[in-house]
């Protein structure tokens, strides 16, 4: 059976890790390789890959991979890659005349899904979508960002990122008949050039079956839209390299969270000791702690050890670490001359920080629902605070650090309140 893979997008959510989404490395292996190798293990043998952004480099990479792995790959070029993903699917219309499997280049999944899906009976003119009903228990998926699906009697009635009534997630794994091409064309004519638009056209005719993946895993590896600017451009590129080594050990995500907390507490201890050298050491430890703090989530997702307790445990430790770091920095400023204003500024920094964490939940949920594919939203959070501490300490400006954190965090909280109020 033939397999069509969409790999035309730019992948701006991981632009800091590479110039092309398909070539983004995950533990030393590109995303496109992982998808193809997983599909091959399931029994698929003939691959068609749609490329667009940075297409020449991706095609050259795939040619080398095809030759070394002895896997046949047919290239399909999409010069309209900036449009929605349905256009990429349409580019294969003249090449696929029988049932085929359709995959996304940025989804990692259990090969058992394809092993079962490709043997399903598909009626003429129909499409089958692998769906995940584990809305509450699948912690690998960002529910605010996933494509939602409404299923009734094993038939899909509606799908989309903004679908309000839904009972499953779209895994991005399809068994398709050529009827999908006509459905996408119909959707394009109505102004929607997305793959989901084509699926909705077929769903309106009762032509989309749902395939339950049950307890098999899947993950969209690019869902990191809530990363702040420091995390996205500095911390994440470093944390992923550390995670690569952690995955070879028995270390759990909770171990990583605890280690990050210990580093932050050591940083706070050095602030308490006083002196510029201790200030710098404490700031370095705080920034390293911030980088390590990104590893626990990465380890959890890649080892499939995401739990509600783990996320809560990490959040609790982060709040304690924030409080001790800011309090110890306040003490560092206050101790030499007993300036009471330092205590007031430190208090504003601490309360602003805690309220920043409190307002994040509803704000993140709202922005992810509004987000367009491949886009980040403005977010100022813990990564920014820790970096301000780091840079400010290097320049021996601890009071300015506290004042800046107090100003930015409280201003950000007010901004979030305004945004949420306007959304009502």
mmCIF file of C-alpha atoms in Angstrom:
data_model
loop_
_atom_site.group_PDB
_atom_site.id
_atom_site.type_symbol
_atom_site.label_atom_id
_atom_site.label_comp_id
_atom_site.label_asym_id
_atom_site.label_seq_id
_atom_site.Cartn_x
_atom_site.Cartn_y
_atom_site.Cartn_z
ATOM 1 C CA UNK A 1 0.000 0.000 0.000
ATOM 2 C CA UNK A 2 1.195 3.507 -0.824
ATOM 3 C CA UNK A 3 1.816 6.125 1.831
ATOM 4 C CA UNK A 4 1.500 9.886 1.333
ATOM 5 C CA UNK A 5 3.353 12.114 3.813
ATOM 6 C CA UNK A 6 2.814 15.868 4.074
ATOM 7 C CA UNK A 7 6.163 17.582 4.660
ATOM 8 C CA UNK A 8 5.731 20.950 2.973
ATOM 9 C CA UNK A 9 5.347 23.296 5.935
ATOM 10 C CA UNK A 10 7.925 25.617 7.394
ATOM 11 C CA UNK A 11 7.489 24.484 10.985
ATOM 12 C CA UNK A 12 8.079 27.861 12.619
ATOM 13 C CA UNK A 13 7.344 26.420 16.058
ATOM 14 C CA UNK A 14 10.716 24.697 15.956
ATOM 15 C CA UNK A 15 12.614 27.272 13.924
ATOM 16 C CA UNK A 16 15.211 27.520 16.657
ATOM 17 C CA UNK A 17 16.067 23.859 16.182
ATOM 18 C CA UNK A 18 16.366 23.774 12.437
ATOM 19 C CA UNK A 19 15.477 25.454 9.181
ATOM 20 C CA UNK A 20 12.879 22.889 8.136
ATOM 21 C CA UNK A 21 10.219 20.981 10.022
ATOM 22 C CA UNK A 22 10.792 17.556 8.366
ATOM 23 C CA UNK A 23 14.526 17.711 9.108
ATOM 24 C CA UNK A 24 14.107 18.734 12.736
ATOM 25 C CA UNK A 25 16.110 16.200 14.771
ATOM 26 C CA UNK A 26 14.493 14.214 17.550
ATOM 27 C CA UNK A 27 17.146 12.320 19.501
ATOM 28 C CA UNK A 28 19.457 12.295 16.507
ATOM 29 C CA UNK A 29 16.873 11.173 13.940
ATOM 30 C CA UNK A 30 14.882 13.606 11.789
ATOM 31 C CA UNK A 31 11.107 13.702 12.119
ATOM 32 C CA UNK A 32 10.591 12.621 8.507
ATOM 33 C CA UNK A 33 12.855 9.604 8.997
ATOM 34 C CA UNK A 34 10.972 8.573 12.118
ATOM 35 C CA UNK A 35 7.621 8.736 10.341
ATOM 36 C CA UNK A 36 8.843 6.773 7.325
ATOM 37 C CA UNK A 37 10.610 4.121 9.401
ATOM 38 C CA UNK A 38 7.556 3.677 11.621
ATOM 39 C CA UNK A 39 5.328 3.324 8.562
ATOM 40 C CA UNK A 40 7.762 0.851 7.003
ATOM 41 C CA UNK A 41 7.721 -1.300 10.140
ATOM 42 C CA UNK A 42 3.937 -1.478 9.847
ATOM 43 C CA UNK A 43 4.262 -2.958 6.358
ATOM 44 C CA UNK A 44 4.020 0.088 4.084
ATOM 45 C CA UNK A 45 6.573 0.034 1.278
ATOM 46 C CA UNK A 46 5.932 2.821 -1.248
ATOM 47 C CA UNK A 47 6.289 6.411 -0.049
ATOM 48 C CA UNK A 48 5.234 9.718 -1.610
ATOM 49 C CA UNK A 49 6.477 12.831 0.201
ATOM 50 C CA UNK A 50 5.115 16.312 -0.483
ATOM 51 C CA UNK A 51 7.775 18.980 0.067
ATOM 52 C CA UNK A 52 7.546 22.751 -0.141
ATOM 53 C CA UNK A 53 9.454 25.092 2.145
ATOM 54 C CA UNK A 54 13.194 24.470 1.825
ATOM 55 C CA UNK A 55 12.157 21.716 -0.567
ATOM 56 C CA UNK A 56 15.468 21.197 -2.342
ATOM 57 C CA UNK A 57 17.322 20.498 0.894
ATOM 58 C CA UNK A 58 14.588 18.159 2.136
ATOM 59 C CA UNK A 59 14.515 16.235 -1.151
ATOM 60 C CA UNK A 60 18.306 15.860 -1.187
ATOM 61 C CA UNK A 61 18.166 14.597 2.383
ATOM 62 C CA UNK A 62 15.430 12.100 1.491
ATOM 63 C CA UNK A 63 17.375 10.904 -1.546
ATOM 64 C CA UNK A 64 20.321 10.021 0.672
ATOM 65 C CA UNK A 65 18.015 8.382 3.193
ATOM 66 C CA UNK A 66 16.219 6.440 0.456
ATOM 67 C CA UNK A 67 19.478 5.128 -0.929
ATOM 68 C CA UNK A 68 20.943 4.141 2.443
ATOM 69 C CA UNK A 69 17.755 2.501 3.728
ATOM 70 C CA UNK A 70 16.588 1.040 0.401
ATOM 71 C CA UNK A 71 13.158 2.637 0.818
ATOM 72 C CA UNK A 72 11.567 3.983 -2.400
ATOM 73 C CA UNK A 73 10.501 7.617 -2.088
ATOM 74 C CA UNK A 74 8.682 9.617 -4.761
ATOM 75 C CA UNK A 75 8.953 13.393 -4.483
ATOM 76 C CA UNK A 76 5.956 15.685 -4.929
ATOM 77 C CA UNK A 77 6.606 19.429 -4.953
ATOM 78 C CA UNK A 78 4.147 21.943 -3.558
ATOM 79 C CA UNK A 79 5.069 25.458 -4.638
ATOM 80 C CA UNK A 80 2.018 26.741 -2.733
ATOM 81 C CA UNK A 81 3.314 25.487 0.619
ATOM 82 C CA UNK A 82 2.287 28.682 2.422
ATOM 83 C CA UNK A 83 -1.364 27.746 1.900
ATOM 84 C CA UNK A 84 -3.208 25.261 4.101
ATOM 85 C CA UNK A 85 -2.273 21.580 4.136
ATOM 86 C CA UNK A 86 -5.126 20.428 1.920
ATOM 87 C CA UNK A 87 -3.223 21.869 -1.055
ATOM 88 C CA UNK A 88 -0.304 19.525 -0.286
ATOM 89 C CA UNK A 89 -2.646 16.540 -0.399
ATOM 90 C CA UNK A 90 -4.097 17.692 -3.731
ATOM 91 C CA UNK A 91 -0.621 17.701 -5.304
ATOM 92 C CA UNK A 92 -0.699 13.882 -5.161
ATOM 93 C CA UNK A 93 -4.002 13.554 -7.000
ATOM 94 C CA UNK A 94 -2.505 12.372 -10.279
ATOM 95 C CA UNK A 95 -0.267 9.774 -8.619
ATOM 96 C CA UNK A 96 -2.567 7.941 -6.209
ATOM 97 C CA UNK A 97 -5.456 6.097 -7.831
ATOM 98 C CA UNK A 98 -6.091 3.484 -5.164
ATOM 99 C CA UNK A 99 -6.491 3.470 -1.396
ATOM 100 C CA UNK A 100 -3.519 4.947 0.461
ATOM 101 C CA UNK A 101 -2.336 5.938 3.929
ATOM 102 C CA UNK A 102 -1.948 9.640 4.706
ATOM 103 C CA UNK A 103 0.447 10.807 7.458
ATOM 104 C CA UNK A 104 1.781 14.068 8.886
ATOM 105 C CA UNK A 105 5.537 14.624 9.123
ATOM 106 C CA UNK A 106 5.393 15.972 12.694
ATOM 107 C CA UNK A 107 3.448 13.170 14.405
ATOM 108 C CA UNK A 108 5.146 10.331 16.268
ATOM 109 C CA UNK A 109 2.938 7.277 16.796
ATOM 110 C CA UNK A 110 2.791 3.595 17.651
ATOM 111 C CA UNK A 111 3.297 1.461 14.552
ATOM 112 C CA UNK A 112 0.507 -0.851 15.771
ATOM 113 C CA UNK A 113 -1.989 1.837 14.728
ATOM 114 C CA UNK A 114 -0.983 1.479 11.081
ATOM 115 C CA UNK A 115 -0.710 -2.312 11.293
ATOM 116 C CA UNK A 116 -4.400 -2.472 12.179
ATOM 117 C CA UNK A 117 -5.630 0.506 10.163
ATOM 118 C CA UNK A 118 -4.283 -0.639 6.795
ATOM 119 C CA UNK A 119 -6.264 -3.888 7.080
ATOM 120 C CA UNK A 120 -9.577 -2.153 7.725
ATOM 121 C CA UNK A 121 -12.349 -2.398 5.140
ATOM 122 C CA UNK A 122 -12.812 0.924 3.390
ATOM 123 C CA UNK A 123 -15.849 1.409 1.172
ATOM 124 C CA UNK A 124 -15.563 3.256 -2.136
ATOM 125 C CA UNK A 125 -15.564 6.990 -1.690
ATOM 126 C CA UNK A 126 -14.770 6.853 2.014
ATOM 127 C CA UNK A 127 -11.970 7.883 4.357
ATOM 128 C CA UNK A 128 -11.062 6.416 7.734
ATOM 129 C CA UNK A 129 -9.455 8.572 10.418
ATOM 130 C CA UNK A 130 -7.625 7.129 13.416
ATOM 131 C CA UNK A 131 -9.044 8.876 16.494
ATOM 132 C CA UNK A 132 -8.154 8.965 20.160
ATOM 133 C CA UNK A 133 -11.074 8.862 22.615
ATOM 134 C CA UNK A 134 -8.760 9.225 25.625
ATOM 135 C CA UNK A 135 -9.447 12.916 26.140
ATOM 136 C CA UNK A 136 -8.812 12.870 29.885
ATOM 137 C CA UNK A 137 -6.142 10.211 30.207
ATOM 138 C CA UNK A 138 -3.864 11.013 27.242
ATOM 139 C CA UNK A 139 -1.498 13.591 28.749
ATOM 140 C CA UNK A 140 0.743 13.540 25.655
ATOM 141 C CA UNK A 141 -1.768 15.723 23.831
ATOM 142 C CA UNK A 142 -2.424 19.430 24.303
ATOM 143 C CA UNK A 143 -6.217 19.484 24.296
ATOM 144 C CA UNK A 144 -6.310 23.203 23.564
ATOM 145 C CA UNK A 145 -4.277 22.755 20.391
ATOM 146 C CA UNK A 146 -5.307 19.342 19.064
ATOM 147 C CA UNK A 147 -7.705 18.889 16.152
ATOM 148 C CA UNK A 148 -11.003 17.814 17.659
ATOM 149 C CA UNK A 149 -13.418 15.228 16.305
ATOM 150 C CA UNK A 150 -17.085 14.516 16.943
ATOM 151 C CA UNK A 151 -17.922 10.845 16.420
ATOM 152 C CA UNK A 152 -21.307 9.115 16.535
ATOM 153 C CA UNK A 153 -21.973 5.483 15.660
ATOM 154 C CA UNK A 154 -18.413 5.166 14.385
ATOM 155 C CA UNK A 155 -18.960 7.989 11.874
ATOM 156 C CA UNK A 156 -17.280 11.373 12.071
ATOM 157 C CA UNK A 157 -19.751 14.247 12.106
ATOM 158 C CA UNK A 158 -17.396 17.205 12.539
ATOM 159 C CA UNK A 159 -13.709 18.015 12.941
ATOM 160 C CA UNK A 160 -11.527 21.062 13.468
ATOM 161 C CA UNK A 161 -9.393 22.879 16.022
ATOM 162 C CA UNK A 162 -12.313 25.059 17.103
ATOM 163 C CA UNK A 163 -14.996 22.354 17.161
ATOM 164 C CA UNK A 164 -16.910 22.890 20.414
ATOM 165 C CA UNK A 165 -18.712 19.548 20.603
ATOM 166 C CA UNK A 166 -16.238 16.691 20.359
ATOM 167 C CA UNK A 167 -15.435 13.326 21.914
ATOM 168 C CA UNK A 168 -12.092 12.413 20.311
ATOM 169 C CA UNK A 169 -8.822 13.787 18.947
ATOM 170 C CA UNK A 170 -7.648 13.617 15.329
ATOM 171 C CA UNK A 171 -4.314 11.730 15.340
ATOM 172 C CA UNK A 172 -3.351 12.803 11.810
ATOM 173 C CA UNK A 173 -3.352 9.175 10.598
ATOM 174 C CA UNK A 174 -5.711 8.404 7.701
ATOM 175 C CA UNK A 175 -6.701 5.516 5.447
ATOM 176 C CA UNK A 176 -7.987 7.220 2.305
ATOM 177 C CA UNK A 177 -9.698 6.503 -0.951
ATOM 178 C CA UNK A 178 -9.087 8.870 -3.907
ATOM 179 C CA UNK A 179 -12.429 10.487 -3.017
ATOM 180 C CA UNK A 180 -10.461 12.641 -0.574
ATOM 181 C CA UNK A 181 -9.048 14.666 -3.475
ATOM 182 C CA UNK A 182 -12.480 15.641 -4.783
ATOM 183 C CA UNK A 183 -13.634 16.491 -1.266
ATOM 184 C CA UNK A 184 -10.672 18.825 -0.719
ATOM 185 C CA UNK A 185 -11.309 20.483 -4.095
ATOM 186 C CA UNK A 186 -14.917 21.052 -3.063
ATOM 187 C CA UNK A 187 -13.735 22.537 0.225
ATOM 188 C CA UNK A 188 -11.222 24.783 -1.576
ATOM 189 C CA UNK A 189 -13.998 26.157 -3.770
ATOM 190 C CA UNK A 190 -15.890 27.115 -0.618
ATOM 191 C CA UNK A 191 -12.838 28.964 0.742
ATOM 192 C CA UNK A 192 -11.295 26.309 3.006
ATOM 193 C CA UNK A 193 -8.110 24.715 1.658
ATOM 194 C CA UNK A 194 -7.327 22.663 4.777
ATOM 195 C CA UNK A 195 -7.325 18.887 5.039
ATOM 196 C CA UNK A 196 -9.897 19.197 7.815
ATOM 197 C CA UNK A 197 -12.121 21.073 5.374
ATOM 198 C CA UNK A 198 -12.028 18.138 2.974
ATOM 199 C CA UNK A 199 -12.789 15.728 5.803
ATOM 200 C CA UNK A 200 -15.779 17.852 6.808
ATOM 201 C CA UNK A 201 -17.100 17.678 3.251
ATOM 202 C CA UNK A 202 -16.950 13.875 3.336
ATOM 203 C CA UNK A 203 -18.311 13.796 6.888
ATOM 204 C CA UNK A 204 -21.382 15.759 5.786
ATOM 205 C CA UNK A 205 -22.078 12.903 3.373
ATOM 206 C CA UNK A 206 -21.507 10.194 5.989
ATOM 207 C CA UNK A 207 -18.297 9.092 4.276
ATOM 208 C CA UNK A 208 -15.761 9.293 7.134
ATOM 209 C CA UNK A 209 -15.298 6.326 9.444
ATOM 210 C CA UNK A 210 -13.577 6.537 12.827
ATOM 211 C CA UNK A 211 -10.867 4.069 13.810
ATOM 212 C CA UNK A 212 -10.280 3.803 17.548
ATOM 213 C CA UNK A 213 -6.558 3.629 18.397
ATOM 214 C CA UNK A 214 -7.498 2.489 21.940
ATOM 215 C CA UNK A 215 -4.419 2.631 24.171
ATOM 216 C CA UNK A 216 -1.804 3.089 21.417
ATOM 217 C CA UNK A 217 0.278 6.263 21.742
ATOM 218 C CA UNK A 218 0.636 9.221 19.447
ATOM 219 C CA UNK A 219 2.081 12.683 19.928
ATOM 220 C CA UNK A 220 2.319 15.845 17.876
ATOM 221 C CA UNK A 221 5.952 16.717 18.605
ATOM 222 C CA UNK A 222 5.629 20.359 17.631
ATOM 223 C CA UNK A 223 3.062 21.441 20.226
ATOM 224 C CA UNK A 224 5.166 23.918 22.193
ATOM 225 C CA UNK A 225 3.180 27.036 21.548
ATOM 226 C CA UNK A 226 3.257 28.138 25.217
ATOM 227 C CA UNK A 227 7.050 28.493 25.306
ATOM 228 C CA UNK A 228 8.156 31.990 26.227
ATOM 229 C CA UNK A 229 10.790 33.840 24.153
ATOM 230 C CA UNK A 230 13.738 32.755 26.316
ATOM 231 C CA UNK A 231 12.579 29.137 26.377
ATOM 232 C CA UNK A 232 12.028 29.117 22.631
ATOM 233 C CA UNK A 233 15.316 30.696 21.569
ATOM 234 C CA UNK A 234 17.737 29.754 24.358
ATOM 235 C CA UNK A 235 16.523 27.186 26.885
ATOM 236 C CA UNK A 236 14.767 24.734 24.563
ATOM 237 C CA UNK A 237 17.690 24.202 22.161
ATOM 238 C CA UNK A 238 19.893 23.432 25.187
ATOM 239 C CA UNK A 239 17.370 21.333 27.117
ATOM 240 C CA UNK A 240 16.693 19.056 24.155
ATOM 241 C CA UNK A 241 20.399 18.221 23.955
ATOM 242 C CA UNK A 242 20.424 17.359 27.647
ATOM 243 C CA UNK A 243 17.244 15.312 27.261
ATOM 244 C CA UNK A 244 18.905 13.231 24.559
ATOM 245 C CA UNK A 245 21.331 11.925 27.179
ATOM 246 C CA UNK A 246 18.746 11.609 29.957
ATOM 247 C CA UNK A 247 16.667 9.268 27.806
ATOM 248 C CA UNK A 248 19.468 6.715 27.915
ATOM 249 C CA UNK A 249 19.132 6.504 31.707
ATOM 250 C CA UNK A 250 16.460 5.388 34.169
ATOM 251 C CA UNK A 251 15.889 8.975 35.300
ATOM 252 C CA UNK A 252 12.189 9.860 35.506
ATOM 253 C CA UNK A 253 10.576 13.255 34.792
ATOM 254 C CA UNK A 254 9.985 13.736 38.525
ATOM 255 C CA UNK A 255 13.707 13.191 39.178
ATOM 256 C CA UNK A 256 14.465 15.955 36.677
ATOM 257 C CA UNK A 257 11.936 18.300 38.301
ATOM 258 C CA UNK A 258 13.501 17.672 41.698
ATOM 259 C CA UNK A 259 17.031 18.248 40.384
ATOM 260 C CA UNK A 260 15.973 21.534 38.790
ATOM 261 C CA UNK A 261 14.454 22.583 42.123
ATOM 262 C CA UNK A 262 17.647 21.710 44.012
ATOM 263 C CA UNK A 263 19.725 23.829 41.614
ATOM 264 C CA UNK A 264 17.399 26.780 42.156
ATOM 265 C CA UNK A 265 17.565 26.363 45.936
ATOM 266 C CA UNK A 266 21.364 26.277 45.789
ATOM 267 C CA UNK A 267 21.209 29.492 43.777
ATOM 268 C CA UNK A 268 19.037 31.058 46.483
ATOM 269 C CA UNK A 269 21.531 29.910 49.144
ATOM 270 C CA UNK A 270 24.376 31.704 47.369
ATOM 271 C CA UNK A 271 22.266 34.893 47.245
ATOM 272 C CA UNK A 272 21.840 34.648 51.031
ATOM 273 C CA UNK A 273 25.615 34.406 51.501
ATOM 274 C CA UNK A 274 26.126 37.870 49.997
ATOM 275 C CA UNK A 275 28.974 39.237 47.876
ATOM 276 C CA UNK A 276 29.239 39.688 44.131
ATOM 277 C CA UNK A 277 30.902 36.323 43.454
ATOM 278 C CA UNK A 278 28.097 34.511 45.277
ATOM 279 C CA UNK A 279 25.557 36.622 43.405
ATOM 280 C CA UNK A 280 26.990 35.474 40.063
ATOM 281 C CA UNK A 281 27.201 31.813 41.130
ATOM 282 C CA UNK A 282 23.608 31.916 42.346
ATOM 283 C CA UNK A 283 22.423 33.510 39.109
ATOM 284 C CA UNK A 284 24.218 30.884 36.994
ATOM 285 C CA UNK A 285 22.613 28.109 39.053
ATOM 286 C CA UNK A 286 19.203 29.745 38.629
ATOM 287 C CA UNK A 287 19.573 29.922 34.844
ATOM 288 C CA UNK A 288 20.822 26.319 34.613
ATOM 289 C CA UNK A 289 17.828 25.327 36.727
ATOM 290 C CA UNK A 290 15.562 27.085 34.225
ATOM 291 C CA UNK A 291 17.096 25.130 31.341
ATOM 292 C CA UNK A 292 16.830 21.817 33.199
ATOM 293 C CA UNK A 293 13.228 22.671 34.023
ATOM 294 C CA UNK A 294 12.385 22.111 30.365
ATOM 295 C CA UNK A 295 13.846 18.609 30.378
ATOM 296 C CA UNK A 296 11.251 17.032 32.652
ATOM 297 C CA UNK A 297 8.448 17.645 30.166
ATOM 298 C CA UNK A 298 10.588 16.473 27.258
ATOM 299 C CA UNK A 299 11.565 13.274 29.072
ATOM 300 C CA UNK A 300 7.930 12.704 30.033
ATOM 301 C CA UNK A 301 6.687 13.062 26.462
ATOM 302 C CA UNK A 302 9.431 11.007 24.839
ATOM 303 C CA UNK A 303 9.337 8.234 27.451
ATOM 304 C CA UNK A 304 5.529 8.411 27.521
ATOM 305 C CA UNK A 305 5.576 9.044 31.267
ATOM 306 C CA UNK A 306 3.321 12.096 31.338
ATOM 307 C CA UNK A 307 1.114 12.099 34.457
ATOM 308 C CA UNK A 308 -1.149 14.623 36.170
ATOM 309 C CA UNK A 309 0.946 14.296 39.313
ATOM 310 C CA UNK A 310 4.158 15.008 37.415
ATOM 311 C CA UNK A 311 2.849 18.272 35.980
ATOM 312 C CA UNK A 312 1.469 19.341 39.355
ATOM 313 C CA UNK A 313 4.666 18.324 41.176
ATOM 314 C CA UNK A 314 6.784 20.368 38.772
ATOM 315 C CA UNK A 315 4.517 23.404 39.180
ATOM 316 C CA UNK A 316 4.679 23.211 42.990
ATOM 317 C CA UNK A 317 8.473 22.977 42.993
ATOM 318 C CA UNK A 318 8.713 25.895 40.558
ATOM 319 C CA UNK A 319 6.634 28.098 42.871
ATOM 320 C CA UNK A 320 8.803 27.264 45.877
ATOM 321 C CA UNK A 321 11.954 27.879 43.839
ATOM 322 C CA UNK A 322 10.631 31.230 42.585
ATOM 323 C CA UNK A 323 9.783 32.350 46.106
ATOM 324 C CA UNK A 324 13.165 31.426 47.580
ATOM 325 C CA UNK A 325 15.122 32.954 44.704
ATOM 326 C CA UNK A 326 13.294 36.277 44.856
ATOM 327 C CA UNK A 327 13.248 36.395 48.667
ATOM 328 C CA UNK A 328 16.967 35.641 48.887
ATOM 329 C CA UNK A 329 17.693 38.262 46.232
ATOM 330 C CA UNK A 330 15.614 40.751 48.235
ATOM 331 C CA UNK A 331 17.629 39.856 51.339
ATOM 332 C CA UNK A 332 20.861 40.356 49.353
ATOM 333 C CA UNK A 333 19.784 43.910 48.475
ATOM 334 C CA UNK A 334 18.400 44.757 51.927
ATOM 335 C CA UNK A 335 21.281 43.452 54.058
ATOM 336 C CA UNK A 336 24.047 46.053 53.368
ATOM 337 C CA UNK A 337 22.128 49.193 54.373
ATOM 338 C CA UNK A 338 18.721 48.036 55.618
ATOM 339 C CA UNK A 339 16.839 49.940 52.894
ATOM 340 C CA UNK A 340 13.151 49.235 53.543
ATOM 341 C CA UNK A 341 12.273 50.057 49.920
ATOM 342 C CA UNK A 342 14.110 46.894 48.852
ATOM 343 C CA UNK A 343 11.641 44.840 50.908
ATOM 344 C CA UNK A 344 8.695 46.555 49.232
ATOM 345 C CA UNK A 345 10.091 46.054 45.716
ATOM 346 C CA UNK A 346 10.928 42.444 46.528
ATOM 347 C CA UNK A 347 7.366 41.891 47.764
ATOM 348 C CA UNK A 348 5.954 43.280 44.507
ATOM 349 C CA UNK A 349 8.267 40.977 42.523
ATOM 350 C CA UNK A 350 7.179 37.922 44.530
ATOM 351 C CA UNK A 351 3.433 38.631 44.440
ATOM 352 C CA UNK A 352 3.602 39.514 40.728
ATOM 353 C CA UNK A 353 5.412 36.260 40.048
ATOM 354 C CA UNK A 354 2.872 34.175 41.922
ATOM 355 C CA UNK A 355 -0.065 35.880 40.235
ATOM 356 C CA UNK A 356 1.675 35.402 36.886
ATOM 357 C CA UNK A 357 1.576 31.661 37.463
ATOM 358 C CA UNK A 358 -2.048 31.848 38.625
ATOM 359 C CA UNK A 359 -3.247 33.777 35.553
ATOM 360 C CA UNK A 360 -1.328 31.562 33.126
ATOM 361 C CA UNK A 361 -3.835 28.692 33.023
ATOM 362 C CA UNK A 362 -6.845 30.538 31.630
ATOM 363 C CA UNK A 363 -4.697 32.811 29.455
ATOM 364 C CA UNK A 364 -2.817 29.889 27.862
ATOM 365 C CA UNK A 365 -6.064 28.045 27.229
ATOM 366 C CA UNK A 366 -7.601 31.052 25.488
ATOM 367 C CA UNK A 367 -4.579 31.801 23.314
ATOM 368 C CA UNK A 368 -4.114 28.185 22.214
ATOM 369 C CA UNK A 369 -7.744 28.045 21.102
ATOM 370 C CA UNK A 370 -7.201 31.195 19.046
ATOM 371 C CA UNK A 371 -3.823 30.162 17.678
ATOM 372 C CA UNK A 372 -3.277 29.546 13.999
ATOM 373 C CA UNK A 373 -1.050 26.620 12.957
ATOM 374 C CA UNK A 374 2.668 27.396 13.153
ATOM 375 C CA UNK A 375 2.234 30.495 15.312
ATOM 376 C CA UNK A 376 3.313 31.424 18.831
ATOM 377 C CA UNK A 377 1.454 33.804 21.086
ATOM 378 C CA UNK A 378 2.977 36.462 23.312
ATOM 379 C CA UNK A 379 3.850 35.047 26.710
ATOM 380 C CA UNK A 380 5.956 36.402 29.552
ATOM 381 C CA UNK A 381 6.611 33.912 32.309
ATOM 382 C CA UNK A 382 9.181 32.011 34.327
ATOM 383 C CA UNK A 383 11.794 31.732 31.592
ATOM 384 C CA UNK A 384 11.913 35.537 31.311
ATOM 385 C CA UNK A 385 12.180 36.003 35.085
ATOM 386 C CA UNK A 386 15.074 33.591 35.452
ATOM 387 C CA UNK A 387 16.949 35.149 32.549
ATOM 388 C CA UNK A 388 16.511 38.637 34.017
ATOM 389 C CA UNK A 389 17.988 37.373 37.294
ATOM 390 C CA UNK A 390 20.897 35.821 35.397
ATOM 391 C CA UNK A 391 21.782 38.881 33.304
ATOM 392 C CA UNK A 392 21.137 41.394 36.077
ATOM 393 C CA UNK A 393 23.377 39.532 38.502
ATOM 394 C CA UNK A 394 26.235 39.458 36.010
ATOM 395 C CA UNK A 395 26.052 43.269 35.875
ATOM 396 C CA UNK A 396 25.707 43.471 39.677
ATOM 397 C CA UNK A 397 22.274 45.099 39.531
ATOM 398 C CA UNK A 398 20.150 43.019 41.955
ATOM 399 C CA UNK A 399 17.802 45.882 42.903
ATOM 400 C CA UNK A 400 17.165 46.657 39.235
ATOM 401 C CA UNK A 401 16.420 42.948 38.720
ATOM 402 C CA UNK A 402 13.764 42.986 41.440
ATOM 403 C CA UNK A 403 12.253 46.223 40.138
ATOM 404 C CA UNK A 404 12.132 44.980 36.558
ATOM 405 C CA UNK A 405 10.559 41.655 37.541
ATOM 406 C CA UNK A 406 8.008 43.478 39.715
ATOM 407 C CA UNK A 407 7.112 45.816 36.854
ATOM 408 C CA UNK A 408 6.975 43.200 34.075
ATOM 409 C CA UNK A 409 5.133 40.483 35.985
ATOM 410 C CA UNK A 410 2.439 42.771 37.391
ATOM 411 C CA UNK A 411 2.011 44.519 34.045
ATOM 412 C CA UNK A 412 1.689 41.137 32.348
ATOM 413 C CA UNK A 413 -0.968 40.085 34.838
ATOM 414 C CA UNK A 414 -2.980 43.230 34.119
ATOM 415 C CA UNK A 415 -2.616 42.634 30.373
ATOM 416 C CA UNK A 416 -3.900 39.072 30.717
ATOM 417 C CA UNK A 417 -6.886 40.257 32.716
ATOM 418 C CA UNK A 418 -7.750 42.738 29.954
ATOM 419 C CA UNK A 419 -7.336 40.100 27.227
ATOM 420 C CA UNK A 420 -9.527 37.593 29.053
ATOM 421 C CA UNK A 421 -12.144 40.219 29.834
ATOM 422 C CA UNK A 422 -12.383 41.246 26.175
ATOM 423 C CA UNK A 423 -12.769 37.604 25.147
ATOM 424 C CA UNK A 424 -16.020 37.214 27.096
#
